[in-house]
Amino acid sequence: MKLLEGKVALITGATRGIGRAIATKFAEQGANIVFTYRQKNGTAEEVESSIEALGVKCKGYAADAADYSATEGVVKQVIADFGRIDILVNNAGITKDGLLMRMSEEQWDAVITTNLKSAFNFTRATVPIMAKQRCGSIINMSSVVGVSGNAGQCNYSASKAGLIGFAKSVAKEMGPRGIRVNCIAPGFIQTDMTSALSEEMREAWCKTIPLRRGGTPEDVANTALFLASDLSSYVTGQVINCCGGMNC
Ligand code: NAD
């Protein structure tokens, strides 16, 4: 028996990296996959066909996750196409790093709207559907820097800490309606987002990690699978660090 058989999972920003790994993992476990992406460039079609090859339905929707009305439109269309939403993964995220003393308003606003407001947009649009179903699992992709802070990333850390407060609050509001809300706080995961770091910096990071390696998107996807499935049916309002012990 597959862990997500017959469920519908909506994952934001899933054409690459952690989002794509989660979409693939959930599909392998029987979920039909809905994902969003920011711009049309042909990748979404390739993701759709690779996931459909796993024997489930899959559809990508182009929409900026930070845009409230576009999000409402996507969720309405998903219901028209798939009929329900059982799992929401608020994964879309960006960095625009810099020290506070040099940070522009544009850097701050872009990161807060893309990383934090997007989660409000999708959760706000999805929760009434999950409440009617009387079940649902929402997963916010936070970060270890949302738990502990990081010099040079005050905008990103604030957005990721905000996702934790948001998840804990919605968990309290919506628990009685059968909706669980949790966060994953990944550490240093090898994706396009971290590929800008030099080889020396990557090695230096890895030396500080008790498990002595960067994480893979699949490491995060396995944690997401636990939170999405009924294996975690009594877990809500929590943050799971997936960081090789970096934050222990
Ligand atoms: P990535 O840059 O490879 O992927 C991010 C995805 O989000 C991309 O597909 C991008 O197109 C999409 N996206 C960005 N802005 C969007 C928008 N406005 N609307 C729709 N989609 C949008 O990064 P990743 O490493 O796979 O990160 C995924 C999530 O995990 C992010 O929220 C990131 O902050 C978080 N995270 C990553 C790491 C890491 O080390 N890689 C660590 C902690 C947390």
Short mmCIF file of C-alpha atoms and ligand atoms in Angstrom, two decimals:
data_model
loop_
_atom_site.label_atom_id
_atom_site.label_comp_id
_atom_site.label_asym_id
_atom_site.label_seq_id
_atom_site.Cartn_x
_atom_site.Cartn_y
_atom_site.Cartn_z
CA MET A 1 0.00 0.00 0.00
CA LYS A 2 1.39 3.40 -1.02
CA LEU A 3 1.42 6.13 1.65
CA LEU A 4 -0.39 8.82 -0.39
CA GLU A 5 -2.65 6.70 -2.61
CA GLY A 6 -5.51 8.78 -4.08
CA LYS A 7 -4.45 12.04 -2.41
CA VAL A 8 -3.94 15.33 -4.28
CA ALA A 9 -0.82 17.32 -3.39
CA LEU A 10 -0.24 20.96 -4.36
CA ILE A 11 3.41 22.03 -4.28
CA THR A 12 4.52 25.60 -5.02
CA GLY A 13 7.70 26.20 -7.02
CA ALA A 14 8.29 22.60 -8.04
CA THR A 15 10.11 22.68 -11.38
CA ARG A 16 13.47 22.06 -9.69
CA GLY A 17 15.31 21.47 -6.43
CA ILE A 18 13.47 20.51 -3.26
CA GLY A 19 9.99 21.15 -4.72
CA ARG A 20 10.60 18.82 -7.63
CA ALA A 21 12.04 16.12 -5.35
CA ILE A 22 8.92 16.35 -3.17
CA ALA A 23 6.62 16.15 -6.21
CA THR A 24 8.46 13.04 -7.42
CA LYS A 25 8.49 11.39 -3.97
CA PHE A 26 4.78 12.03 -3.43
CA ALA A 27 3.97 10.69 -6.91
CA GLU A 28 5.97 7.53 -6.19
CA GLN A 29 3.70 7.12 -3.16
CA GLY A 30 0.53 7.39 -5.27
CA ALA A 31 -0.42 11.08 -4.98
CA ASN A 32 -1.73 13.07 -7.93
CA ILE A 33 0.48 16.14 -8.27
CA VAL A 34 -0.38 19.76 -8.84
CA PHE A 35 2.49 22.20 -8.90
CA THR A 36 3.08 25.87 -9.59
CA TYR A 37 5.94 27.61 -11.30
CA ARG A 38 6.77 31.23 -11.96
CA GLN A 39 7.54 31.44 -15.66
CA LYS A 40 6.85 29.34 -18.73
CA ASN A 41 10.14 28.00 -20.14
CA GLY A 42 9.31 24.44 -21.14
CA THR A 43 10.51 22.87 -17.85
CA ALA A 44 6.98 22.48 -16.48
CA GLU A 45 5.98 20.18 -19.38
CA GLU A 46 9.06 18.05 -18.75
CA VAL A 47 8.17 17.81 -15.02
CA GLU A 48 4.56 16.88 -15.90
CA SER A 49 5.62 14.04 -18.19
CA SER A 50 8.29 12.67 -15.82
CA ILE A 51 5.75 12.57 -12.98
CA GLU A 52 2.95 11.12 -15.11
CA ALA A 53 5.37 8.34 -16.06
CA LEU A 54 5.05 7.26 -12.40
CA GLY A 55 1.37 6.43 -13.05
CA VAL A 56 -0.37 9.45 -11.47
CA LYS A 57 -2.05 12.62 -12.77
CA CYS A 58 0.11 15.75 -12.82
CA LYS A 59 -0.48 19.35 -13.89
CA GLY A 60 1.60 22.53 -13.59
CA TYR A 61 0.08 26.01 -13.29
CA ALA A 62 2.07 29.16 -14.10
CA ALA A 63 1.56 31.72 -11.33
CA ASP A 64 3.59 34.02 -9.13
CA ALA A 65 3.05 32.57 -5.63
CA ALA A 66 3.35 36.07 -4.18
CA ASP A 67 0.27 37.26 -6.12
CA TYR A 68 -2.88 36.87 -4.01
CA SER A 69 -5.48 36.94 -6.77
CA ALA A 70 -3.41 34.72 -9.10
CA THR A 71 -3.21 32.19 -6.25
CA GLU A 72 -6.98 32.22 -5.74
CA GLY A 73 -7.36 31.56 -9.48
CA VAL A 74 -4.91 28.64 -9.40
CA VAL A 75 -6.63 26.98 -6.43
CA LYS A 76 -10.08 27.34 -8.09
CA GLN A 77 -8.68 25.77 -11.26
CA VAL A 78 -7.09 22.92 -9.27
CA ILE A 79 -10.47 22.13 -7.70
CA ALA A 80 -12.10 22.20 -11.15
CA ASP A 81 -9.38 19.84 -12.48
CA PHE A 82 -8.73 17.55 -9.49
CA GLY A 83 -11.72 17.96 -7.15
CA ARG A 84 -9.80 18.17 -3.86
CA ILE A 85 -6.52 19.19 -2.19
CA ASP A 86 -5.18 16.96 0.60
CA ILE A 87 -1.63 18.24 0.92
CA LEU A 88 -0.21 21.75 0.43
CA VAL A 89 3.54 22.33 0.40
CA ASN A 90 4.48 26.01 0.58
CA ASN A 91 7.90 25.56 -1.00
CA ALA A 92 8.48 28.53 -3.37
CA GLY A 93 11.31 30.67 -2.09
CA ILE A 94 14.15 33.00 -3.05
CA THR A 95 17.18 34.62 -1.44
CA LYS A 96 18.43 38.18 -1.88
CA ASP A 97 21.24 38.21 0.65
CA GLY A 98 23.07 41.17 2.11
CA LEU A 99 24.05 42.68 5.41
CA LEU A 100 21.32 44.75 7.07
CA MET A 101 23.43 47.94 6.75
CA ARG A 102 23.39 47.54 2.96
CA MET A 103 19.99 45.93 2.45
CA SER A 104 17.59 47.75 0.13
CA GLU A 105 13.84 47.96 0.60
CA GLU A 106 13.49 46.03 -2.67
CA GLN A 107 15.61 43.13 -1.33
CA TRP A 108 13.52 43.02 1.85
CA ASP A 109 10.12 43.22 0.12
CA ALA A 110 10.95 40.68 -2.60
CA VAL A 111 12.00 38.02 -0.10
CA ILE A 112 9.16 38.62 2.36
CA THR A 113 6.47 38.58 -0.32
CA THR A 114 7.82 35.57 -2.20
CA ASN A 115 8.67 33.44 0.84
CA LEU A 116 6.09 34.46 3.45
CA LYS A 117 3.12 36.14 1.77
CA SER A 118 3.00 33.28 -0.76
CA ALA A 119 2.34 30.84 2.10
CA PHE A 120 -0.50 33.06 3.35
CA ASN A 121 -1.92 33.23 -0.19
CA PHE A 122 -1.97 29.46 -0.74
CA THR A 123 -3.00 28.55 2.79
CA ARG A 124 -5.82 31.13 2.79
CA ALA A 125 -7.17 29.76 -0.50
CA THR A 126 -6.77 26.08 0.44
CA VAL A 127 -7.91 25.91 4.06
CA PRO A 128 -11.66 26.25 3.31
CA ILE A 129 -11.38 23.26 0.96
CA MET A 130 -9.48 21.17 3.52
CA ALA A 131 -11.95 22.22 6.24
CA LYS A 132 -14.86 20.92 4.13
CA GLN A 133 -12.95 17.65 3.60
CA ARG A 134 -12.19 17.65 7.37
CA CYS A 135 -8.60 16.67 6.62
CA GLY A 136 -5.45 18.16 5.21
CA SER A 137 -1.73 18.49 5.77
CA ILE A 138 0.09 21.76 5.16
CA ILE A 139 3.89 21.90 5.11
CA ASN A 140 5.82 25.17 5.11
CA MET A 141 9.40 25.06 3.85
CA SER A 142 11.20 27.07 6.51
CA SER A 143 14.96 26.88 7.13
CA VAL A 144 17.47 26.43 9.93
CA VAL A 145 18.18 30.15 9.54
CA GLY A 146 14.53 30.82 10.39
CA VAL A 147 15.15 28.99 13.67
CA SER A 148 18.60 30.39 14.49
CA GLY A 149 19.17 33.48 12.30
CA ASN A 150 22.11 34.10 9.97
CA ALA A 151 24.30 37.14 9.37
CA GLY A 152 23.75 38.42 5.83
CA GLN A 153 20.27 36.92 5.56
CA CYS A 154 18.04 39.02 7.84
CA ASN A 155 15.29 39.22 5.18
CA TYR A 156 15.41 35.48 4.42
CA SER A 157 15.65 34.52 8.13
CA ALA A 158 12.70 36.77 8.98
CA SER A 159 10.60 35.22 6.18
CA LYS A 160 11.48 31.68 7.32
CA ALA A 161 10.84 32.48 11.01
CA GLY A 162 7.52 34.02 9.91
CA LEU A 163 6.57 30.73 8.26
CA ILE A 164 7.05 28.99 11.62
CA GLY A 165 4.82 31.46 13.52
CA PHE A 166 2.25 31.25 10.74
CA ALA A 167 2.23 27.42 10.80
CA LYS A 168 1.91 27.23 14.59
CA SER A 169 -1.00 29.72 14.58
CA VAL A 170 -2.90 28.02 11.75
CA ALA A 171 -2.27 24.63 13.43
CA LYS A 172 -4.09 25.97 16.52
CA GLU A 173 -6.94 27.51 14.49
CA MET A 174 -7.53 24.62 12.13
CA GLY A 175 -6.67 21.54 14.25
CA PRO A 176 -10.31 21.12 15.29
CA ARG A 177 -11.21 20.89 11.56
CA GLY A 178 -8.71 18.07 10.97
CA ILE A 179 -6.01 20.19 9.33
CA ARG A 180 -2.39 19.72 10.41
CA VAL A 181 0.26 22.39 9.74
CA ASN A 182 3.99 21.82 10.18
CA CYS A 183 7.34 23.19 9.01
CA ILE A 184 10.50 21.62 7.71
CA ALA A 185 13.70 23.52 8.48
CA PRO A 186 16.29 22.27 5.99
CA GLY A 187 19.94 22.98 6.62
CA PHE A 188 22.48 23.11 3.80
CA ILE A 189 20.82 21.32 0.87
CA GLN A 190 22.58 20.93 -2.48
CA THR A 191 20.32 22.67 -5.03
CA ASP A 192 20.52 25.58 -7.51
CA MET A 193 19.84 27.91 -4.56
CA THR A 194 23.11 26.92 -2.87
CA SER A 195 25.14 26.26 -6.03
CA ALA A 196 26.30 29.89 -6.10
CA LEU A 197 28.59 29.10 -3.15
CA SER A 198 32.23 28.33 -3.99
CA GLU A 199 33.61 24.80 -3.54
CA GLU A 200 35.70 26.05 -0.57
CA MET A 201 32.63 27.53 1.12
CA ARG A 202 30.68 24.34 0.56
CA GLU A 203 33.50 22.28 2.10
CA ALA A 204 33.69 24.69 5.06
CA TRP A 205 29.94 24.32 5.64
CA CYS A 206 30.12 20.54 5.48
CA LYS A 207 32.89 20.44 8.13
CA THR A 208 30.50 22.14 10.60
CA ILE A 209 27.73 19.57 9.99
CA PRO A 210 27.78 16.56 12.37
CA LEU A 211 26.80 14.17 9.53
CA ARG A 212 29.65 15.74 7.44
CA ARG A 213 27.70 16.27 4.24
CA GLY A 214 25.24 18.63 2.65
CA GLY A 215 21.68 17.33 2.38
CA THR A 216 20.02 16.21 -0.83
CA PRO A 217 16.59 17.30 -2.06
CA GLU A 218 15.54 13.69 -1.45
CA ASP A 219 16.48 13.98 2.26
CA VAL A 220 13.98 16.85 2.53
CA ALA A 221 11.39 15.02 0.40
CA ASN A 222 11.51 12.03 2.80
CA THR A 223 10.76 14.36 5.73
CA ALA A 224 7.92 15.93 3.73
CA LEU A 225 6.53 12.46 3.00
CA PHE A 226 6.29 11.76 6.74
CA LEU A 227 4.47 15.05 7.37
CA ALA A 228 2.15 14.64 4.35
CA SER A 229 1.13 11.08 5.18
CA ASP A 230 -0.96 9.56 7.95
CA LEU A 231 2.30 8.41 9.60
CA SER A 232 2.27 11.87 11.21
CA SER A 233 -1.46 11.97 11.99
CA TYR A 234 -0.83 13.22 15.58
CA VAL A 235 1.87 15.77 14.62
CA THR A 236 0.91 19.42 14.14
CA GLY A 237 2.41 22.83 14.86
CA GLN A 238 5.95 21.39 14.77
CA VAL A 239 9.24 22.22 13.07
CA ILE A 240 11.39 19.32 11.90
CA ASN A 241 15.00 20.26 11.28
CA CYS A 242 16.39 18.30 8.32
CA CYS A 243 19.97 19.48 8.61
CA GLY A 244 22.40 16.67 9.39
CA GLY A 245 22.56 17.89 12.97
CA MET A 246 23.66 21.42 12.03
CA ASN A 247 21.01 22.87 14.36
CA CYS A 248 21.12 20.42 17.24
P1 NAD B 1 15.45 26.52 -5.89
O1 NAD B 1 15.86 27.94 -6.14
O2 NAD B 1 16.14 25.43 -6.59
O3 NAD B 1 13.87 26.34 -6.08
C1 NAD B 1 12.95 27.30 -5.68
C2 NAD B 1 11.74 27.16 -6.55
O4 NAD B 1 10.79 28.18 -6.19
C3 NAD B 1 12.07 27.36 -8.02
O5 NAD B 1 11.39 26.38 -8.78
C4 NAD B 1 11.50 28.76 -8.32
O6 NAD B 1 11.11 28.93 -9.66
C5 NAD B 1 10.31 28.78 -7.37
N1 NAD B 1 9.85 30.13 -7.12
C6 NAD B 1 10.59 31.18 -6.68
N2 NAD B 1 9.82 32.28 -6.60
C7 NAD B 1 8.56 31.92 -7.00
C8 NAD B 1 7.33 32.60 -7.14
N3 NAD B 1 7.23 33.91 -6.85
N4 NAD B 1 6.25 31.92 -7.56
C9 NAD B 1 6.33 30.59 -7.86
N5 NAD B 1 7.48 29.89 -7.75
C10 NAD B 1 8.58 30.54 -7.33
O7 NAD B 1 15.58 26.35 -4.31
P2 NAD B 1 15.52 25.07 -3.36
O8 NAD B 1 16.86 24.95 -2.74
O9 NAD B 1 14.89 23.92 -4.05
O10 NAD B 1 14.54 25.67 -2.24
C11 NAD B 1 13.19 25.27 -2.07
C12 NAD B 1 12.70 25.84 -0.74
O11 NAD B 1 13.51 25.32 0.31
C13 NAD B 1 12.81 27.36 -0.66
O12 NAD B 1 11.72 27.89 0.06
C14 NAD B 1 14.09 27.57 0.14
O13 NAD B 1 14.11 28.79 0.83
C15 NAD B 1 14.03 26.38 1.08
N6 NAD B 1 15.33 26.01 1.65
C16 NAD B 1 16.37 25.64 0.86
C17 NAD B 1 17.59 25.31 1.45
C18 NAD B 1 18.78 24.89 0.65
O14 NAD B 1 19.86 24.74 1.24
N7 NAD B 1 18.68 24.69 -0.65
C19 NAD B 1 17.73 25.37 2.84
C20 NAD B 1 16.64 25.74 3.60
C21 NAD B 1 15.44 26.06 3.01
#
